[in-house]
Short mmCIF file of C-alpha atoms in Angstrom, two decimals:
data_model
loop_
_atom_site.label_atom_id
_atom_site.label_comp_id
_atom_site.label_asym_id
_atom_site.label_seq_id
_atom_site.Cartn_x
_atom_site.Cartn_y
_atom_site.Cartn_z
CA MET A 1 0.00 0.00 0.00
CA LYS A 2 2.88 2.38 0.79
CA LYS A 3 4.42 1.77 -2.62
CA PHE A 4 1.11 2.52 -4.31
CA ILE A 5 0.74 5.84 -2.44
CA LEU A 6 4.34 6.76 -3.28
CA LEU A 7 3.67 5.99 -6.95
CA LEU A 8 0.59 8.23 -6.93
CA ILE A 9 2.57 11.07 -5.38
CA LEU A 10 5.30 10.75 -8.02
CA VAL A 11 2.74 10.71 -10.83
CA SER A 12 1.06 13.84 -9.45
CA PHE A 13 4.43 15.64 -9.25
CA SER A 14 5.31 14.71 -12.82
CA ALA A 15 1.87 15.82 -14.04
CA HIS A 16 2.29 19.14 -12.25
CA SER A 17 5.73 19.74 -13.76
CA GLN A 18 4.34 19.28 -17.27
CA THR A 19 1.96 22.22 -16.85
CA ASN A 20 4.78 24.76 -17.23
CA ARG A 21 3.41 26.09 -20.52
CA PHE A 22 5.69 29.14 -20.70
CA THR A 23 9.05 27.36 -20.36
CA GLY A 24 11.12 27.40 -23.55
CA THR A 25 12.48 29.62 -26.27
CA TRP A 26 9.79 31.56 -28.12
CA SER A 27 10.32 33.67 -31.22
CA THR A 28 8.58 35.55 -34.03
CA GLU A 29 10.95 33.98 -36.60
CA ASN A 30 8.35 31.51 -37.91
CA CYS A 31 5.32 33.80 -37.61
CA LYS A 32 3.58 34.11 -40.98
CA ASP A 33 1.54 37.24 -40.21
CA CYS A 34 4.21 39.14 -38.26
CA SER A 35 6.41 42.01 -39.38
CA LYS A 36 9.79 40.79 -40.58
CA GLU A 37 11.59 44.04 -39.64
CA TYR A 38 12.62 42.53 -36.32
CA VAL A 39 12.68 39.21 -34.46
CA LEU A 40 11.53 39.12 -30.83
CA LYS A 41 12.98 36.17 -28.92
CA LEU A 42 11.95 35.22 -25.38
CA ASN A 43 13.92 32.60 -23.47
CA ILE A 44 11.90 31.99 -20.31
CA ALA A 45 11.57 29.39 -17.59
CA GLN A 46 8.53 28.86 -15.39
CA SER A 47 8.94 27.57 -11.86
CA ASN A 48 5.57 27.03 -10.22
CA SER A 49 3.95 30.44 -10.67
CA LYS A 50 7.10 32.52 -11.27
CA ILE A 51 8.68 33.35 -14.63
CA PHE A 52 12.32 34.31 -15.18
CA GLY A 53 14.34 34.75 -18.35
CA THR A 54 15.72 36.98 -21.05
CA ALA A 55 14.37 38.72 -24.13
CA GLU A 56 16.07 40.17 -27.18
CA ILE A 57 15.05 41.95 -30.36
CA THR A 58 17.34 41.46 -33.34
CA SER A 59 17.03 43.28 -36.63
CA SER A 60 18.99 44.44 -39.63
CA ASN A 61 17.78 47.95 -38.74
CA GLU A 62 19.85 49.29 -35.83
CA LYS A 63 16.98 51.31 -34.29
CA PHE A 64 15.10 48.07 -33.40
CA GLU A 65 18.09 46.44 -31.63
CA THR A 66 17.63 46.21 -27.85
CA GLY A 67 20.34 43.92 -26.57
CA ILE A 68 19.59 41.44 -23.78
CA MET A 69 16.62 42.36 -21.56
CA GLU A 70 15.58 40.81 -18.24
CA VAL A 71 12.16 39.13 -17.99
CA THR A 72 10.37 38.53 -14.68
CA GLY A 73 6.74 37.79 -13.94
CA TYR A 74 4.13 35.41 -12.66
CA VAL A 75 1.51 33.02 -14.01
CA ASN A 76 -2.16 33.61 -13.21
CA GLY A 77 -4.62 31.04 -11.84
CA PHE A 78 -5.09 28.26 -14.37
CA GLY A 79 -1.72 28.68 -16.06
CA GLU A 80 -2.92 30.04 -19.40
CA LYS A 81 -2.07 33.70 -18.78
CA ALA A 82 1.12 35.32 -17.48
CA GLN A 83 1.96 38.89 -16.49
CA ILE A 84 5.58 39.77 -17.31
CA SER A 85 7.88 42.73 -16.95
CA ILE A 86 10.73 43.30 -19.40
CA LYS A 87 13.59 45.55 -18.25
CA SER A 88 16.48 46.90 -20.28
CA LYS A 89 18.98 49.71 -19.92
CA ASN A 90 16.61 51.94 -21.97
CA GLY A 91 13.42 51.40 -19.94
CA SER A 92 10.84 48.81 -18.98
CA VAL A 93 7.67 47.27 -20.39
CA SER A 94 4.83 45.26 -18.92
CA ALA A 95 3.06 42.67 -21.05
CA VAL A 96 0.63 39.77 -20.91
CA LEU A 97 1.29 36.34 -22.44
CA PHE A 98 -1.54 33.97 -23.39
CA ALA A 99 -0.52 30.33 -23.92
CA ASN A 100 -1.97 28.15 -26.66
CA ASP A 101 -0.75 24.75 -27.92
CA GLN A 102 2.59 25.72 -29.48
CA SER A 103 2.27 29.51 -29.51
CA LEU A 104 2.14 32.52 -27.22
CA GLN A 105 0.14 35.65 -27.82
CA PHE A 106 2.18 38.65 -26.63
CA ASN A 107 0.22 41.82 -25.70
CA LYS A 108 2.08 44.88 -24.49
CA ARG A 109 0.23 46.71 -21.69
CA SER A 110 2.37 49.72 -20.84
CA GLY A 111 5.88 51.10 -20.84
CA ASP A 112 8.49 52.23 -23.32
CA ASP A 113 8.54 51.37 -27.02
CA LEU A 114 11.07 48.56 -26.63
CA VAL A 115 8.88 45.73 -27.90
CA PRO A 116 5.96 45.44 -30.36
CA LYS A 117 2.41 46.03 -29.11
CA GLU A 118 1.05 42.64 -30.22
CA THR A 119 2.62 39.60 -31.80
CA ILE A 120 2.43 35.81 -31.93
CA LEU A 121 5.43 33.82 -30.71
CA THR A 122 6.05 30.22 -31.72
CA LYS A 123 8.08 27.74 -29.68
CA LEU A 124 11.52 27.02 -31.08
CA TYR A 125 12.66 24.56 -28.38
#
């Protein structure tokens, strides 16, 4: 009986760890409807309800380049929505991420013009 209870606990932990929908590297590289002037890349990790990571915008146009930015935030209730803050040496931005199967919808809420207002990010790895 003890082994059965231990097995159930391990299964519940592994099921909980698979609900980290925001963990991974997300980018606008493969987005079909997005502007190709710049590429927004988020490399984030979710631990329980906290999010940590980095963001970067790369472009052939120098005015869109941001360098490495710090990402912090938290995941709301059911794990489908996250509030994040992106900080760089030029300012900060707050945004909301909505998780779908293999994509994230990125909506900027307030802050400087460091990142696009809305875009769709696909998971690279």
